[in-house]
């Protein structure tokens, strides 16, 4: 697709609705918009155009006035749309910023919870280690008592 005019028109239709476009006729044979074809007919065929195909200076002055009047009619709508887009953009940014703040708070709460769980885990590990040490101490005491009992029995046998 090497037609740059076509590409530019397609882009324009995507960014602004055709109702805000003003077809300007520069060639005599294009005045009858029923003869327009393709995407031009599809998007602009039903919109009143400005005829600037004449070489007559007086006709051109009237055509330029006509074009200016059409632009003036659209200007408030375009300005309102731009303002609305700006407001939507500001509102979207505000909502995004608020959501970011909410997420930051949630992250902080999760960090605190993780810290609390880590402390609880460390406490449980210490308790488990203490229980294991107590079991080892009890086993050592039993071993000591058994050895003392065996030693006492050997002493008795030797006497």
Coordinates of N, CA and C in Angstrom, one line a residue, residues 1-157:
X1 N 0.9 -1.2 0.0 CA 0.0 0.0 0.0 C 0.9 1.2 0.0
X2 N 1.2 1.8 -1.2 CA 2.1 2.9 -1.3 C 1.4 4.3 -1.3
X3 N 0.0 4.3 -1.2 CA -0.7 5.5 -1.3 C -0.7 6.2 0.0
X4 N 0.1 7.2 0.2 CA 0.3 8.0 1.4 C -1.0 8.8 1.8
X5 N -1.7 9.3 0.8 CA -2.9 10.0 1.1 C -3.9 9.1 1.7
X6 N -4.0 7.9 1.2 CA -4.9 6.8 1.7 C -4.5 6.5 3.2
X7 N -3.3 6.3 3.4 CA -2.8 6.0 4.8 C -3.1 7.2 5.7
X8 N -2.9 8.4 5.3 CA -3.2 9.6 6.1 C -4.7 9.7 6.4
X9 N -5.5 9.4 5.4 CA -7.0 9.4 5.6 C -7.4 8.3 6.6
X10 N -6.9 7.1 6.4 CA -7.2 6.0 7.3 C -6.9 6.4 8.8
X11 N -5.7 7.0 8.9 CA -5.3 7.4 10.3 C -6.2 8.5 10.8
X12 N -6.6 9.5 10.0 CA -7.5 10.5 10.4 C -8.8 10.0 10.9
X13 N -9.3 9.0 10.2 CA -10.6 8.4 10.5 C -10.5 7.7 11.9
X14 N -9.4 7.1 12.1 CA -9.2 6.4 13.4 C -9.1 7.4 14.6
X15 N -8.5 8.6 14.3 CA -8.2 9.5 15.4 C -9.4 10.5 15.7
X16 N -10.1 10.9 14.6 CA -11.2 11.8 14.7 C -12.4 11.3 13.9
X17 N -13.6 11.4 14.5 CA -14.7 10.9 13.7 C -15.0 11.7 12.5
X18 N -15.4 11.1 11.4 CA -15.6 11.8 10.1 C -16.6 13.0 10.2
X19 N -17.5 13.0 11.2 CA -18.4 14.1 11.4 C -17.7 15.4 11.6
X20 N -16.4 15.3 12.1 CA -15.7 16.5 12.3 C -14.7 16.8 11.1
X21 N -14.9 16.1 10.0 CA -14.1 16.4 8.8 C -14.9 17.2 7.8
X22 N -14.3 18.0 7.1 CA -14.9 18.8 6.1 C -14.3 18.5 4.7
X23 N -15.1 17.8 3.9 CA -14.5 17.5 2.6 C -14.4 18.8 1.7
X24 N -13.2 19.0 1.2 CA -13.0 20.2 0.3 C -12.7 19.6 -1.1
X25 N -13.6 20.0 -2.0 CA -13.5 19.6 -3.4 C -12.5 20.5 -4.1
X26 N -11.5 20.0 -4.7 CA -10.5 20.8 -5.5 C -10.6 20.6 -7.0
X27 N -11.3 19.5 -7.4 CA -11.4 19.2 -8.8 C -12.9 19.2 -9.2
X28 N -13.2 19.8 -10.3 CA -14.6 20.0 -10.8 C -15.3 18.6 -10.9
X29 N -14.6 17.6 -11.4 CA -15.3 16.3 -11.6 C -15.6 15.6 -10.3
X30 N -15.1 16.1 -9.2 CA -15.4 15.4 -7.9 C -16.6 16.1 -7.1
X31 N -17.2 17.1 -7.7 CA -18.3 17.8 -7.0 C -19.5 16.9 -6.7
X32 N -19.8 15.9 -7.5 CA -20.9 15.0 -7.3 C -20.4 13.8 -6.4
X33 N -20.7 13.9 -5.1 CA -20.2 13.0 -4.1 C -20.8 11.5 -4.3
X34 N -21.8 11.4 -5.1 CA -22.3 10.0 -5.4 C -21.3 9.3 -6.3
X35 N -20.3 10.0 -6.9 CA -19.3 9.3 -7.8 C -18.1 9.0 -6.9
X36 N -18.0 9.4 -5.7 CA -16.9 9.1 -4.9 C -16.9 7.6 -4.6
X37 N -15.7 7.0 -4.4 CA -15.6 5.6 -4.3 C -14.8 5.2 -3.0
X38 N -15.0 4.0 -2.6 CA -14.1 3.4 -1.5 C -14.3 4.1 -0.1
X39 N -13.2 4.2 0.6 CA -13.3 4.7 1.9 C -13.7 6.2 2.0
X40 N -13.4 6.9 1.0 CA -13.9 8.3 0.9 C -15.4 8.4 0.9
X41 N -16.0 7.6 0.0 CA -17.5 7.5 -0.1 C -18.0 7.0 1.2
X42 N -17.4 6.0 1.7 CA -18.0 5.4 2.9 C -18.0 6.4 4.1
X43 N -16.9 7.1 4.3 CA -16.8 8.0 5.5 C -17.3 9.4 5.2
X44 N -17.2 9.9 4.0 CA -17.5 11.4 3.8 C -18.6 11.6 2.8
X45 N -19.1 10.5 2.2 CA -20.1 10.7 1.1 C -21.4 11.4 1.5
X46 N -21.7 11.3 2.8 CA -23.0 11.9 3.3 C -22.8 13.3 3.9
X47 N -21.5 13.7 4.0 CA -21.2 15.0 4.6 C -21.2 16.1 3.6
X48 N -21.8 17.2 3.9 CA -21.8 18.4 2.9 C -20.4 18.8 2.7
X49 N -20.0 19.0 1.5 CA -18.6 19.4 1.2 C -18.5 20.9 0.8
X50 N -17.3 21.4 0.8 CA -17.0 22.8 0.4 C -16.4 22.7 -1.0
X51 N -17.0 23.4 -1.9 CA -16.5 23.4 -3.3 C -15.4 24.5 -3.5
X52 N -14.2 24.1 -3.7 CA -13.1 25.0 -4.0 C -12.5 24.7 -5.3
X53 N -13.3 24.2 -6.3 CA -12.7 23.7 -7.6 C -12.7 24.9 -8.6
X54 N -13.3 26.0 -8.3 CA -13.3 27.1 -9.2 C -12.0 27.9 -9.2
X55 N -11.7 28.4 -10.4 CA -10.5 29.3 -10.5 C -10.9 30.7 -10.4
X56 N -12.2 31.0 -10.3 CA -12.7 32.4 -10.2 C -12.5 32.9 -8.8
X57 N -11.7 34.0 -8.7 CA -11.4 34.5 -7.3 C -12.6 34.9 -6.5
X58 N -13.7 35.4 -7.1 CA -14.9 35.7 -6.3 C -15.5 34.4 -5.8
X59 N -15.6 33.4 -6.6 CA -16.2 32.1 -6.1 C -15.3 31.5 -5.0
X60 N -14.0 31.7 -5.2 CA -13.0 31.1 -4.2 C -13.2 31.9 -2.8
X61 N -13.4 33.2 -2.9 CA -13.6 33.9 -1.6 C -14.8 33.4 -0.9
X62 N -15.9 33.2 -1.6 CA -17.1 32.6 -1.0 C -16.9 31.2 -0.5
X63 N -16.1 30.4 -1.2 CA -15.8 29.1 -0.8 C -15.0 29.1 0.5
X64 N -14.0 30.0 0.6 CA -13.2 30.1 1.8 C -14.0 30.5 3.0
X65 N -14.9 31.5 2.7 CA -15.8 31.9 3.8 C -16.7 30.8 4.3
X66 N -17.2 30.0 3.3 CA -18.0 28.8 3.6 C -17.2 27.8 4.5
X67 N -15.9 27.6 4.1 CA -15.1 26.7 4.9 C -14.8 27.2 6.3
X68 N -14.5 28.5 6.4 CA -14.3 29.1 7.7 C -15.5 28.9 8.6
X69 N -16.7 29.2 8.0 CA -18.0 29.0 8.8 C -18.1 27.6 9.3
X70 N -17.8 26.6 8.4 CA -17.9 25.2 8.9 C -16.9 24.9 10.0
X71 N -15.7 25.4 9.9 CA -14.7 25.2 10.9 C -15.2 25.8 12.2
X72 N -15.8 27.0 12.2 CA -16.3 27.7 13.4 C -17.4 26.9 14.0
X73 N -18.2 26.3 13.2 CA -19.3 25.4 13.8 C -18.7 24.2 14.5
X74 N -17.6 23.6 14.0 CA -17.0 22.5 14.7 C -16.1 22.9 15.8
X75 N -15.6 24.0 15.9 CA -14.6 24.4 16.9 C -15.1 24.2 18.3
X76 N -16.3 24.6 18.7 CA -16.7 24.3 20.1 C -16.8 22.8 20.4
X77 N -17.3 22.1 19.4 CA -17.4 20.6 19.7 C -16.1 20.0 19.8
X78 N -15.1 20.4 19.0 CA -13.8 19.9 19.1 C -13.2 20.3 20.4
X79 N -13.3 21.5 20.8 CA -12.8 22.0 22.0 C -13.4 21.3 23.2
X80 N -14.7 21.0 23.1 CA -15.4 20.2 24.2 C -14.8 18.8 24.3
X81 N -14.6 18.2 23.1 CA -14.1 16.9 23.1 C -12.7 16.8 23.7
X82 N -11.9 17.8 23.3 CA -10.5 17.9 23.8 C -10.6 18.1 25.3
X83 N -11.5 18.9 25.8 CA -11.6 19.1 27.3 C -12.0 17.8 27.9
X84 N -13.0 17.2 27.3 CA -13.5 15.9 27.9 C -12.4 14.9 27.9
X85 N -11.6 14.8 26.8 CA -10.5 13.8 26.8 C -9.5 14.2 27.9
X86 N -9.2 15.5 28.1 CA -8.3 15.9 29.1 C -8.8 15.5 30.5
X87 N -10.1 15.7 30.7 CA -10.7 15.4 32.0 C -10.7 13.9 32.3
X88 N -11.0 13.1 31.2 CA -11.0 11.7 31.3 C -9.5 11.2 31.6
X89 N -8.6 11.8 31.0 CA -7.2 11.5 31.2 C -6.8 11.8 32.6
X90 N -7.2 13.0 33.1 CA -6.9 13.3 34.5 C -7.5 12.4 35.5
X91 N -8.8 12.1 35.2 CA -9.6 11.2 36.1 C -8.9 9.8 36.1
X92 N -8.5 9.3 34.9 CA -7.9 8.0 34.8 C -6.5 8.0 35.6
X93 N -5.8 9.1 35.5 CA -4.5 9.2 36.2 C -4.8 9.2 37.7
X94 N -5.8 9.9 38.1 CA -6.1 10.0 39.5 C -6.5 8.6 40.1
X95 N -7.4 7.9 39.3 CA -7.8 6.6 39.7 C -6.6 5.6 39.7
X96 N -5.7 5.7 38.8 CA -4.5 4.9 38.7 C -3.6 5.2 39.9
X97 N -3.4 6.5 40.3 CA -2.6 6.9 41.4 C -3.3 6.4 42.7
X98 N -4.6 6.5 42.8 CA -5.3 6.0 44.0 C -5.1 4.4 44.1
X99 N -5.2 3.7 43.0 CA -5.1 2.3 43.0 C -3.6 1.9 43.4
X100 N -2.7 2.7 42.9 CA -1.3 2.5 43.3 C -1.1 2.6 44.8
X101 N -1.7 3.7 45.4 CA -1.6 3.9 46.8 C -2.3 2.8 47.6
X102 N -3.4 2.3 47.1 CA -4.1 1.2 47.7 C -3.2 -0.1 47.7
X103 N -2.5 -0.3 46.6 CA -1.6 -1.4 46.4 C -0.4 -1.3 47.4
X104 N 0.1 -0.1 47.5 CA 1.2 0.2 48.4 C 0.8 -0.2 49.8
X105 N -0.4 0.3 50.2 CA -0.9 0.0 51.6 C -1.0 -1.5 51.8
X106 N -1.6 -2.2 50.8 CA -1.7 -3.7 50.9 C -0.3 -4.3 51.0
X107 N 0.6 -3.8 50.2 CA 2.0 -4.4 50.3 C 2.6 -4.2 51.7
X108 N 2.4 -3.0 52.3 CA 2.9 -2.7 53.6 C 2.2 -3.7 54.6
X109 N 0.9 -3.9 54.5 CA 0.2 -4.8 55.4 C 0.8 -6.2 55.2
X110 N 1.0 -6.6 54.0 CA 1.6 -7.9 53.7 C 3.0 -8.1 54.3
X111 N 3.8 -7.0 54.2 CA 5.1 -7.0 54.7 C 5.1 -7.2 56.3
X112 N 4.1 -6.5 56.9 CA 4.0 -6.6 58.4 C 3.5 -8.0 58.7
X113 N 2.6 -8.6 58.0 CA 2.2 -10.0 58.2 C 3.3 -11.0 58.1
X114 N 4.1 -10.8 57.0 CA 5.3 -11.6 56.8 C 6.2 -11.5 58.0
X115 N 6.5 -10.3 58.4 CA 7.4 -10.1 59.6 C 6.8 -10.8 60.8
X116 N 5.5 -10.7 61.0 CA 4.9 -11.3 62.2 C 5.0 -12.9 62.1
X117 N 4.8 -13.4 60.9 CA 4.8 -14.8 60.7 C 6.3 -15.3 60.8
X118 N 7.2 -14.5 60.4 CA 8.6 -14.9 60.5 C 9.0 -15.0 62.0
X119 N 8.5 -14.0 62.8 CA 8.8 -14.0 64.2 C 8.2 -15.2 64.9
X120 N 6.9 -15.5 64.5 CA 6.2 -16.7 65.1 C 7.0 -18.0 64.7
X121 N 7.4 -18.0 63.5 CA 8.2 -19.2 63.0 C 9.5 -19.3 63.8
X122 N 10.2 -18.2 64.0 CA 11.4 -18.3 64.8 C 11.1 -18.7 66.2
X123 N 10.1 -18.2 66.8 CA 9.7 -18.6 68.2 C 9.4 -20.1 68.2
X124 N 8.6 -20.6 67.3 CA 8.3 -22.0 67.2 C 9.5 -22.8 67.1
X125 N 10.4 -22.4 66.2 CA 11.7 -23.1 66.0 C 12.5 -23.2 67.3
X126 N 12.5 -22.0 68.0 CA 13.2 -22.0 69.3 C 12.6 -23.0 70.3
X127 N 11.2 -22.9 70.3 CA 10.5 -23.8 71.2 C 10.8 -25.3 70.8
X128 N 10.8 -25.6 69.5 CA 11.1 -27.0 69.1 C 12.5 -27.3 69.5
X129 N 13.4 -26.4 69.3 CA 14.8 -26.7 69.7 C 14.9 -26.9 71.2
X130 N 14.2 -26.1 71.9 CA 14.2 -26.2 73.4 C 13.6 -27.6 73.8
X131 N 12.5 -28.0 73.1 CA 11.9 -29.3 73.4 C 12.9 -30.4 73.1
X132 N 13.6 -30.3 72.0 CA 14.6 -31.3 71.6 C 15.7 -31.3 72.6
X133 N 16.2 -30.1 73.0 CA 17.2 -30.1 74.0 C 16.8 -30.7 75.4
X134 N 15.5 -30.4 75.7 CA 15.0 -31.0 77.0 C 14.9 -32.5 76.9
X135 N 14.5 -33.0 75.7 CA 14.5 -34.5 75.5 C 15.9 -35.1 75.6
X136 N 16.9 -34.4 75.0 CA 18.2 -34.8 75.0 C 18.7 -34.9 76.5
X137 N 18.4 -33.8 77.2 CA 18.8 -33.7 78.6 C 18.2 -34.8 79.4
X138 N 16.9 -35.1 79.2 CA 16.2 -36.2 79.9 C 16.8 -37.5 79.5
X139 N 17.2 -37.7 78.2 CA 17.8 -39.0 77.8 C 19.2 -39.1 78.5
X140 N 19.9 -38.0 78.5 CA 21.3 -38.0 79.2 C 21.1 -38.3 80.7
X141 N 20.1 -37.7 81.3 CA 19.9 -38.0 82.7 C 19.5 -39.5 82.9
X142 N 18.7 -40.1 82.0 CA 18.4 -41.5 82.1 C 19.6 -42.3 81.9
X143 N 20.4 -41.9 80.9 CA 21.7 -42.7 80.6 C 22.6 -42.6 81.9
X144 N 22.7 -41.4 82.5 CA 23.5 -41.2 83.7 C 23.0 -42.0 84.8
X145 N 21.7 -42.0 85.0 CA 21.0 -42.8 86.1 C 21.3 -44.3 85.9
X146 N 21.2 -44.7 84.6 CA 21.4 -46.1 84.3 C 22.9 -46.5 84.5
X147 N 23.8 -45.6 84.1 CA 25.2 -45.9 84.4 C 25.5 -45.9 85.9
X148 N 24.9 -45.0 86.6 CA 25.1 -45.0 88.0 C 24.6 -46.3 88.7
X149 N 23.4 -46.7 88.2 CA 22.8 -47.9 88.7 C 23.7 -49.1 88.3
X150 N 24.2 -49.2 87.1 CA 25.2 -50.2 86.7 C 26.4 -50.2 87.5
X151 N 26.9 -49.0 87.8 CA 28.2 -48.8 88.6 C 27.9 -49.3 90.0
X152 N 26.8 -48.9 90.5 CA 26.4 -49.3 91.9 C 26.3 -50.8 92.0
X153 N 25.8 -51.5 91.0 CA 25.7 -52.9 91.0 C 27.0 -53.6 90.9
X154 N 27.9 -53.0 90.1 CA 29.3 -53.6 90.0 C 30.0 -53.4 91.3
X155 N 29.8 -52.2 91.9 CA 30.4 -52.0 93.3 C 29.9 -53.1 94.2
X156 N 28.7 -53.4 94.2 CA 28.1 -54.4 95.1 C 28.7 -55.7 94.8
X157 N 28.9 -56.0 93.6 CA 29.4 -57.3 93.2 C 30.9 -57.4 93.6

